[in-house]
CSV table of C-alpha atoms (C1' of nucleotides) and ligand atoms in Angstrom, one decimal:
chain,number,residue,atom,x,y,z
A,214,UNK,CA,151.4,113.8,77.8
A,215,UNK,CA,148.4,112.5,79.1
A,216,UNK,CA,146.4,109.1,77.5
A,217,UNK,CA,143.2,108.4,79.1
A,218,UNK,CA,141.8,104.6,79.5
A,219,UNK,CA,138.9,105.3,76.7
A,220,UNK,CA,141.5,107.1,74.2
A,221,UNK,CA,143.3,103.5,74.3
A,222,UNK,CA,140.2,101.4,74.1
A,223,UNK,CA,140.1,102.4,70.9
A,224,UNK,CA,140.9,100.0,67.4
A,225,UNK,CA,141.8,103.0,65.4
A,226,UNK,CA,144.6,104.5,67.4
A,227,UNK,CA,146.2,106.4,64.8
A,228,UNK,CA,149.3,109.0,65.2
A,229,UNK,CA,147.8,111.5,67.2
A,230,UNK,CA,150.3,113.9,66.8
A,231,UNK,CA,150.1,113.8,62.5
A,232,UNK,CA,146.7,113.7,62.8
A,233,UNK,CA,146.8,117.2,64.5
A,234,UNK,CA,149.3,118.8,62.3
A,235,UNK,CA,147.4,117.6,59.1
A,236,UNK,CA,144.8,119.2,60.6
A,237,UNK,CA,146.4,122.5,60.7
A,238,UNK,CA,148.0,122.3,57.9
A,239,UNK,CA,145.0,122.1,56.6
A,240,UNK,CA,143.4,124.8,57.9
A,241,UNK,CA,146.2,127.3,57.0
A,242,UNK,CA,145.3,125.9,53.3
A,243,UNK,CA,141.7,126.6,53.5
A,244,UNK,CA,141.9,130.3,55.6
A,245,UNK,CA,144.2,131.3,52.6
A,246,UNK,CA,142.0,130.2,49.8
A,247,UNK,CA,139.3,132.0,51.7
A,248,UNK,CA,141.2,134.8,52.5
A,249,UNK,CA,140.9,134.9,56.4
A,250,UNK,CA,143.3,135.2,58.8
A,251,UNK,CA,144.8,132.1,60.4
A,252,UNK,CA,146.3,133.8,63.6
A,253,UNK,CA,148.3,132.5,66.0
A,254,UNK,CA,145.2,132.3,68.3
A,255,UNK,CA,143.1,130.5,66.3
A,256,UNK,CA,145.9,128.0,65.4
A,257,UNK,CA,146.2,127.3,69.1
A,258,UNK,CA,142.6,127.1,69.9
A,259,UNK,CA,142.3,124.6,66.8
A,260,UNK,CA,145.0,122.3,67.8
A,261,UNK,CA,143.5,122.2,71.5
A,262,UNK,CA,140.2,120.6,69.5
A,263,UNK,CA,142.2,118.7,67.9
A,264,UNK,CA,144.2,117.6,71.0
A,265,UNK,CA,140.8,116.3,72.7
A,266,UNK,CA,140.2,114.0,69.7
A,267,UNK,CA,137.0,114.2,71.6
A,268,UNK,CA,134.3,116.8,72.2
A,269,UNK,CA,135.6,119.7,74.1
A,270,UNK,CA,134.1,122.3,76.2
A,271,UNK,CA,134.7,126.0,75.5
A,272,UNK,CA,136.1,126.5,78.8
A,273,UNK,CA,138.3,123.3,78.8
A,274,UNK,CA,140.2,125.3,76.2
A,275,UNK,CA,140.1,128.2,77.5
A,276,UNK,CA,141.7,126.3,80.7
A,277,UNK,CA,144.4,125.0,78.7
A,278,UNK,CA,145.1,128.7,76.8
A,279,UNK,CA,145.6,130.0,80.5
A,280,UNK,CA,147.7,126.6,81.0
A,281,UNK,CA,149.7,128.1,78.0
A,282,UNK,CA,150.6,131.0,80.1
A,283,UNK,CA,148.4,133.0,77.9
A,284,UNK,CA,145.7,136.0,78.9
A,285,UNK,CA,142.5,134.6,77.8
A,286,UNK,CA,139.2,134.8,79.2
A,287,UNK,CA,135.5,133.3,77.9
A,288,UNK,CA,135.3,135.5,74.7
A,289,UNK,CA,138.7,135.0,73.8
A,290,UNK,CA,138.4,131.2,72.9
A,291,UNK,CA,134.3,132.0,72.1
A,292,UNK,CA,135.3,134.3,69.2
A,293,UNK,CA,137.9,131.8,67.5
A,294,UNK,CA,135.6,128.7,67.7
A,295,UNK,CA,132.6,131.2,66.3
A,296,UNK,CA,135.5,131.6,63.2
A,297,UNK,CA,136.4,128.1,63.0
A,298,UNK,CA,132.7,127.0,63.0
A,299,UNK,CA,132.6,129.9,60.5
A,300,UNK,CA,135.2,128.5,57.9
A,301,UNK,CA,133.7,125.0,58.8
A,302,UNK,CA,137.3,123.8,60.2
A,303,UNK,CA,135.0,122.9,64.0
A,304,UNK,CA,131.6,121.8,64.5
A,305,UNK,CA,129.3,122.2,67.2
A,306,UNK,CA,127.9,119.3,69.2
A,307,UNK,CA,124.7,120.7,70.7
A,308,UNK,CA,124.2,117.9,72.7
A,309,UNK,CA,127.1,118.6,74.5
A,310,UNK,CA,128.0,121.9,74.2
A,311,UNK,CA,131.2,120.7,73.1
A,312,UNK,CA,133.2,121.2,69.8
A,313,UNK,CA,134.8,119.2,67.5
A,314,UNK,CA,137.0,119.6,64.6
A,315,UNK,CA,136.3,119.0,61.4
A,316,UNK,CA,136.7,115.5,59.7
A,317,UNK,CA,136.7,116.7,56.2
A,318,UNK,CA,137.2,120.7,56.1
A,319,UNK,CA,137.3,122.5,52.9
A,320,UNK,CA,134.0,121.5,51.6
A,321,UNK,CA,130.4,122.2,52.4
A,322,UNK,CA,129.2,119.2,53.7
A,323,UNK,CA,126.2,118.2,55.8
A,324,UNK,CA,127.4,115.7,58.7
A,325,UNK,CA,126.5,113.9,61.3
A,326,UNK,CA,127.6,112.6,64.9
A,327,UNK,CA,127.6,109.0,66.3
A,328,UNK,CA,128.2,110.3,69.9
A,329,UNK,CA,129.2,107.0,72.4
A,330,UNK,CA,128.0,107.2,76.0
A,331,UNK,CA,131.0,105.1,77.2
A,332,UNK,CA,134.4,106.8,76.2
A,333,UNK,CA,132.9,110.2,74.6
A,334,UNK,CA,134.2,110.1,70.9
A,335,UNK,CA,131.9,111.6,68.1
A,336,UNK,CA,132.3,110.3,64.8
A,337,UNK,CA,131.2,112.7,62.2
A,338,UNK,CA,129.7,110.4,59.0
A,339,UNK,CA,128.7,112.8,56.2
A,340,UNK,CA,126.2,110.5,54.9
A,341,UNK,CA,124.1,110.5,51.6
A,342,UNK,CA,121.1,108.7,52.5
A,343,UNK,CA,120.5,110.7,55.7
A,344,UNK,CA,120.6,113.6,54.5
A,345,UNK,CA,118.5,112.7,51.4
A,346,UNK,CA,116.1,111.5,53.9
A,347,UNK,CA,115.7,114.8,55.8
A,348,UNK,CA,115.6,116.7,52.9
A,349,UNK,CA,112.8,114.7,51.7
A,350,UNK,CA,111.0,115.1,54.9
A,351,UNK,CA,111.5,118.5,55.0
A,352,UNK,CA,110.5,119.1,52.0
A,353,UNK,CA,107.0,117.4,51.9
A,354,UNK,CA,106.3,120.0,55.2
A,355,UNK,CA,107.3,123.0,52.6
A,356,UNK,CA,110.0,123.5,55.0
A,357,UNK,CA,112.6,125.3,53.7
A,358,UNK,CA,116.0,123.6,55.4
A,359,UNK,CA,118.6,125.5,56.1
A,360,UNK,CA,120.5,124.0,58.8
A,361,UNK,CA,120.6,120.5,60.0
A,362,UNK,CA,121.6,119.0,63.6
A,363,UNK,CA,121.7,115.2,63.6
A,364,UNK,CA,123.2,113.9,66.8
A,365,UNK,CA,122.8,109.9,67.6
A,366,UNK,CA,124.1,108.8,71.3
A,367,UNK,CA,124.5,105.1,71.8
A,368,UNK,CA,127.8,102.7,71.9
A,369,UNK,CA,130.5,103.0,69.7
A,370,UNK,CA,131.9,99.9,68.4
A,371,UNK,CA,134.7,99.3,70.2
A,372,UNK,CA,133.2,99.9,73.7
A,373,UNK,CA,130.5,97.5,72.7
A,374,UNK,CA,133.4,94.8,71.8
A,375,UNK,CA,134.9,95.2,75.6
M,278,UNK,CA,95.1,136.4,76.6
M,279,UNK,CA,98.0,137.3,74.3
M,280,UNK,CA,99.0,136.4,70.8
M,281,UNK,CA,101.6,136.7,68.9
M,282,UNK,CA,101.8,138.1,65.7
M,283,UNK,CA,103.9,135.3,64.4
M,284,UNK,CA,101.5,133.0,66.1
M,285,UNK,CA,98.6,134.8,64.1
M,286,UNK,CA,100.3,134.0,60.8
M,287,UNK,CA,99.8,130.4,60.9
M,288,UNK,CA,97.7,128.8,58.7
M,289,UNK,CA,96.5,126.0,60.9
M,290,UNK,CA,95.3,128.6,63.5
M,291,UNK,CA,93.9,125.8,65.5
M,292,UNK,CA,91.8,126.5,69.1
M,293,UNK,CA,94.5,126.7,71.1
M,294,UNK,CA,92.2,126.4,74.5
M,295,UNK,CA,91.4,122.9,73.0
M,296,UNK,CA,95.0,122.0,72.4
M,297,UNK,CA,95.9,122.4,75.4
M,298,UNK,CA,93.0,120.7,76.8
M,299,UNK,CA,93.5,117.5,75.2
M,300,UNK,CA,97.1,117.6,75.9
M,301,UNK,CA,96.4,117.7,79.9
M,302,UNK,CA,93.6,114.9,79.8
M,303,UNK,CA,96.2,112.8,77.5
M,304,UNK,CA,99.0,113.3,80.2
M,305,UNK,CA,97.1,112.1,83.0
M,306,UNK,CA,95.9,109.2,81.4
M,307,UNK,CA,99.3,108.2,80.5
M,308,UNK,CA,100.4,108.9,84.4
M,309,UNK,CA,98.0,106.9,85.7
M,310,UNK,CA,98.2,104.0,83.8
M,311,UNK,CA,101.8,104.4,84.3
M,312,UNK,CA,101.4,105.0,87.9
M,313,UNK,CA,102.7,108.3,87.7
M,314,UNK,CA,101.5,111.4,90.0
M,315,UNK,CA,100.5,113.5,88.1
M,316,UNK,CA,100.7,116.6,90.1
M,317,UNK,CA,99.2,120.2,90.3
M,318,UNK,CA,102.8,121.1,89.7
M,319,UNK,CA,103.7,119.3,87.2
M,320,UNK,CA,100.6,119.6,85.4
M,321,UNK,CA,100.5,123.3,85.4
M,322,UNK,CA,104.2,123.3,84.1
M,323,UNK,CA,102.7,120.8,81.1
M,324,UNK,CA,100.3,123.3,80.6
M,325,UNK,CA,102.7,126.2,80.6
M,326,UNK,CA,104.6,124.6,77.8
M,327,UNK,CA,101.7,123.8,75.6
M,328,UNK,CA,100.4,127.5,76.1
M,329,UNK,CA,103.6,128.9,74.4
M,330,UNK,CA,103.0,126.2,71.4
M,331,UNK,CA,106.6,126.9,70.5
M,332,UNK,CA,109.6,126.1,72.3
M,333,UNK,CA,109.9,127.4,75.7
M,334,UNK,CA,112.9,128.1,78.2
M,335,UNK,CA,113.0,126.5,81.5
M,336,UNK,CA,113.6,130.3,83.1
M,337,UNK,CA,110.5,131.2,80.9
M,338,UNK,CA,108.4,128.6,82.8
M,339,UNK,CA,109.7,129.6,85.9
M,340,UNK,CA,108.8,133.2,85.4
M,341,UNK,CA,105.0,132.0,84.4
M,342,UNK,CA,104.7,130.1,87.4
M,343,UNK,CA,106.4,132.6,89.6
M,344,UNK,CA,103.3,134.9,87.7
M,345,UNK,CA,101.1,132.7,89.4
M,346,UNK,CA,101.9,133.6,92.7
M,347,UNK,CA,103.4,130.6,93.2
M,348,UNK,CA,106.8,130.4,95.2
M,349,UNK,CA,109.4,128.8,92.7
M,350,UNK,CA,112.9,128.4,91.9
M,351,UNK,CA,115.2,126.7,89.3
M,352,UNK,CA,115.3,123.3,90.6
M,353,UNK,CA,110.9,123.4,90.8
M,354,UNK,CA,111.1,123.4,87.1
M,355,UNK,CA,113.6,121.2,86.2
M,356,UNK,CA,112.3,118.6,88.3
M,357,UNK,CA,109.3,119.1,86.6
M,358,UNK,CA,110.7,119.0,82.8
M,359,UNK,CA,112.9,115.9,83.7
M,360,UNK,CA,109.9,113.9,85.2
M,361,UNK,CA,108.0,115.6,82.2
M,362,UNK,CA,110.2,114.1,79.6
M,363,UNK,CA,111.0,110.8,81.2
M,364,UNK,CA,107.7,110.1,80.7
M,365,UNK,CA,107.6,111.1,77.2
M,366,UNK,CA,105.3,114.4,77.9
M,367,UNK,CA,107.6,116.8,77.0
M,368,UNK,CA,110.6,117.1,74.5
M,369,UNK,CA,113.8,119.0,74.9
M,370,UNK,CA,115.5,120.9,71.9
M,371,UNK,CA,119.2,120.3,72.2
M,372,UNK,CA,119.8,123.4,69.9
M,373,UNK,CA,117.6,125.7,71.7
M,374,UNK,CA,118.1,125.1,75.4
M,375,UNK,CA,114.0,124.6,75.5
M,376,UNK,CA,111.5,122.3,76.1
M,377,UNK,CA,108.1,121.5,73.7
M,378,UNK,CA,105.3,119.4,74.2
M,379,UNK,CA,105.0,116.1,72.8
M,380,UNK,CA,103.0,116.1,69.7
M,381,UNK,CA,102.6,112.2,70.4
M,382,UNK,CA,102.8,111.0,73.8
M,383,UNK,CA,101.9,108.1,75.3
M,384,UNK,CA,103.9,105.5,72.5
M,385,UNK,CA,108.0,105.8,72.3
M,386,UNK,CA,108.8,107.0,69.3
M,387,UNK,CA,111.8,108.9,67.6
M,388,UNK,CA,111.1,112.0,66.6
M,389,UNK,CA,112.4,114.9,64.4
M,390,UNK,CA,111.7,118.6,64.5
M,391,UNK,CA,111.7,121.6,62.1
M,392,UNK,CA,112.7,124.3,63.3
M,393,UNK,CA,111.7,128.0,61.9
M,394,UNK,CA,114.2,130.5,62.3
M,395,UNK,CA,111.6,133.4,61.7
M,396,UNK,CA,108.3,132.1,63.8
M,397,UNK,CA,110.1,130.2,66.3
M,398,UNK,CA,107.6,127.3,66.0
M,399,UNK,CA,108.9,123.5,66.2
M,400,UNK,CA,107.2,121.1,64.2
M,401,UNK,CA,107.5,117.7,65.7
M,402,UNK,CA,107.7,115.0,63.0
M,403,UNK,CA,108.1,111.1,63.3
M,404,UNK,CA,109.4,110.2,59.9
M,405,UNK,CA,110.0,106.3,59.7
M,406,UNK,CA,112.7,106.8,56.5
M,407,UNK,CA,115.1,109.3,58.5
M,408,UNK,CA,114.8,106.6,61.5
M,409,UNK,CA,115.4,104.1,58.9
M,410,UNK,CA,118.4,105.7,57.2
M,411,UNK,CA,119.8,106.9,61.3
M,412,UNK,CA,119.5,103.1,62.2
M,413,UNK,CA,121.1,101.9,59.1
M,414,UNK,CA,124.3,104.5,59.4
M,415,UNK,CA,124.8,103.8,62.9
M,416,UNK,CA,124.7,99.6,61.9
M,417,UNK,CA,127.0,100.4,59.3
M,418,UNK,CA,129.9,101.7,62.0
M,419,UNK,CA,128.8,98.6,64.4
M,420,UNK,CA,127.2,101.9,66.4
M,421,UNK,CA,124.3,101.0,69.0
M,422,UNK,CA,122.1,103.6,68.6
M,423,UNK,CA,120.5,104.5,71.9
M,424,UNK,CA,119.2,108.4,71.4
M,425,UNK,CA,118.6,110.3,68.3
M,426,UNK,CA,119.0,114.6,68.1
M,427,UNK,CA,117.3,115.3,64.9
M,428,UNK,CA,116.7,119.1,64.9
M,429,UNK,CA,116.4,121.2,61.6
M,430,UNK,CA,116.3,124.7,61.1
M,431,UNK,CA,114.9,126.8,58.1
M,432,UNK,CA,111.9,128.2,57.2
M,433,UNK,CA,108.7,126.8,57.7
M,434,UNK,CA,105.7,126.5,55.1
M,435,UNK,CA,104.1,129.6,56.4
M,436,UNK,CA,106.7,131.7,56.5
M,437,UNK,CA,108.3,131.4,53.0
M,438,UNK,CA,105.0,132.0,52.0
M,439,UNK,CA,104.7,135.5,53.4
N,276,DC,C1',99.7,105.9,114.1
N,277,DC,C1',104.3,104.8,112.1
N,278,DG,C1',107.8,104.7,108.8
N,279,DG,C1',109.4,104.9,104.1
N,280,DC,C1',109.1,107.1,99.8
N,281,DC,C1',108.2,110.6,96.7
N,282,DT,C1',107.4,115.5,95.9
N,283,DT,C1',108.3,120.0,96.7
N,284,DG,C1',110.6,124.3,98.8
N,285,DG,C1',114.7,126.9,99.3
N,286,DT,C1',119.6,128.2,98.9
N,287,DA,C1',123.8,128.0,96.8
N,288,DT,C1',126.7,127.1,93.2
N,289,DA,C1',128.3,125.2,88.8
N,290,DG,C1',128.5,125.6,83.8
N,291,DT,C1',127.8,127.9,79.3
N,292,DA,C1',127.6,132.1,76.5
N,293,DT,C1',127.3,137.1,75.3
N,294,DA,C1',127.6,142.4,75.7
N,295,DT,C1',130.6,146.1,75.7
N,296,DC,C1',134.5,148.9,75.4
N,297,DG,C1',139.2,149.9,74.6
N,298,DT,C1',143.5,148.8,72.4
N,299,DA,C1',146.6,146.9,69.1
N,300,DC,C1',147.4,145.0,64.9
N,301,DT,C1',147.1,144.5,59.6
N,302,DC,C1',146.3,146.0,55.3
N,303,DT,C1',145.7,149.4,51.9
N,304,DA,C1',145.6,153.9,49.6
N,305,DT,C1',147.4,158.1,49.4
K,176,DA,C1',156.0,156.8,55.5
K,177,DT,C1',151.4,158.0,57.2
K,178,DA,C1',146.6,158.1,57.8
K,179,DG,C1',142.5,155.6,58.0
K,180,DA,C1',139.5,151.6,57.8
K,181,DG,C1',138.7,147.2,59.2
K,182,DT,C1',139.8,143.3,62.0
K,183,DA,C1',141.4,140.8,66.0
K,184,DC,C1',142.3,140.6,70.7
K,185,DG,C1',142.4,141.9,75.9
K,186,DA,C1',139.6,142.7,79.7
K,187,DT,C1',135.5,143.2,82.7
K,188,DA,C1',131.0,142.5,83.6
K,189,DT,C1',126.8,140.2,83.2
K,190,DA,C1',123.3,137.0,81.3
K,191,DC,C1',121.6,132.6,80.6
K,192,DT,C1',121.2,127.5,81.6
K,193,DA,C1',121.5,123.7,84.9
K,194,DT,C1',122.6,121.0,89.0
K,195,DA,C1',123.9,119.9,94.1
K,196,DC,C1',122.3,119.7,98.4
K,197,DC,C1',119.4,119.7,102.4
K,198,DA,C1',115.1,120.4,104.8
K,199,DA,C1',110.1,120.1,105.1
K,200,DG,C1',105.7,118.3,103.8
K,201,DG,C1',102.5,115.0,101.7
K,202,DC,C1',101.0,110.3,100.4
K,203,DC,C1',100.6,105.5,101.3
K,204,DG,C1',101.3,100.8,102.8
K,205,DG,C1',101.9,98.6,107.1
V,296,ZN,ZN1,132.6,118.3,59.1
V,297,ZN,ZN1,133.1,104.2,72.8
V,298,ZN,ZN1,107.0,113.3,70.6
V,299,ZN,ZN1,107.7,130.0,60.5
DNA sequence: CCGGCCTTGGTATAGTATATCGTACTCTAT
DNA sequence: ATAGAGTACGATATACTATACCAAGGCCGG
């Protein structure tokens, strides 16, 4: 396995390898409460998100899928990450057309991204007070919110430290 | 000239001639004291993207231009657009792949855009208690908050009402 | 006028996403 | 079991978005 430089910057350098199978485990959890089908396909294309621990490009798993010794071309690995964004186990970063998983699947949650310039992580916050705060601002325009994008590049704290 | 049906069902049915006037003169004043050029290119792209009053596709200017008679090709417009929004004349939308004018050019400021899924129109907002509840999140996770992606979708005021 | 810098033209290519069609699988109801 | 409906996947083609690169022309300070 591969370790980048930024992936060992980091303070928080938890099991890797538990945090992707709790992942998936989870997953399997929530596709069976809602009744949708956790193939073998969307497993793998899950995991590869969660490999990253970063932002990933659609075709950056769909490299890896071929790496698998797998057929797979762009709408294979488009369709699963249109479920998983479906069921809320991946999000979207439009900034970067990159995908993420989930930090807290299973409920509806409005979150947001702390996106660092130097070693690419995106923290996902699910906070209160921002999203009061665009609800509020929304609502005094009569705007009707429906879906909310809040991405914020800058320095993450460990990169600032070094 | 043509207009839009969903353009029509706006309430602040401004004079659109006007809007785009004031936008141009604005720009150049801001170029020069800048000491920016302030080209025919450039401003004719600026113009292109105030004409649409909603956001607009790169390849959508390029076609208008091309219209023009003028010879054109990707890189014309993007070089325009970057120089555009480095100069705080034009925003992008991160979850649209398009470009809008700036509703308030000439000071920085952070800004924050509803979206409507029905009319297509972005309103550009520049609400001091979402910057205030982004700034204070990202100083909670020792974050340094450089950029800020703040783009929500729903239904605008206009819209819900018809 | 010269030389440097910025702007633009032009071509090619990279990167991201979807349309479409056919096949295989899964589940369910007869 | 078998048929049928619905879903998921394979495969090909294409659309959409963005950048790399080099050449030519315009502007401006010397
Ligand atoms: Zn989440
Ligand atoms: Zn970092
Ligand atoms: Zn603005
Ligand atoms: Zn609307």
């Amino acid at each position: 396995m591969s370790s980048s430089a930024a992936e060992h910057s980091h303070a928080d350098h938890h099991d890797h390898g538990k945090c992707i199978a709790d992942a998936l485990a989870a997953a399997r959890e929530i596709c069976a409460q809602r009744g949708e089908r956790f193939t073998e396909l969307r497993g793998r294309v899950l995991e590869l998100v969660w490999e990253s621990h970063r932002p990933i490009g659609a075709y950056a798993v769909l490299e890896r899928l071929k790496a698998d010794g797998r057929s797979a071309a762009p709408p294979t690995v488009y369709r699963a990450l249109d479920f998983l964004m479906e069921v809320g186990l991946v999000h979207r970063i439009e900034s970067l057309n990159a995908y993420i998983g989930c930090a807290h699947p299973g409920a509806a949650h409005a979150s947001q991204f702390l996106i660092c310039k130097d070693c690419g992580t995106a923290e996902e916050l699910e906070s209160p007070a921002i999203d009061a705060a665009l609800a509020a601002a929304a609502g005094d325009h009569g705007f009707k919110l429906a879906g909310r994008v809040v991405e914020l590049s800058g320095t993450c704290k460990s990169c600032t430290g070094s």
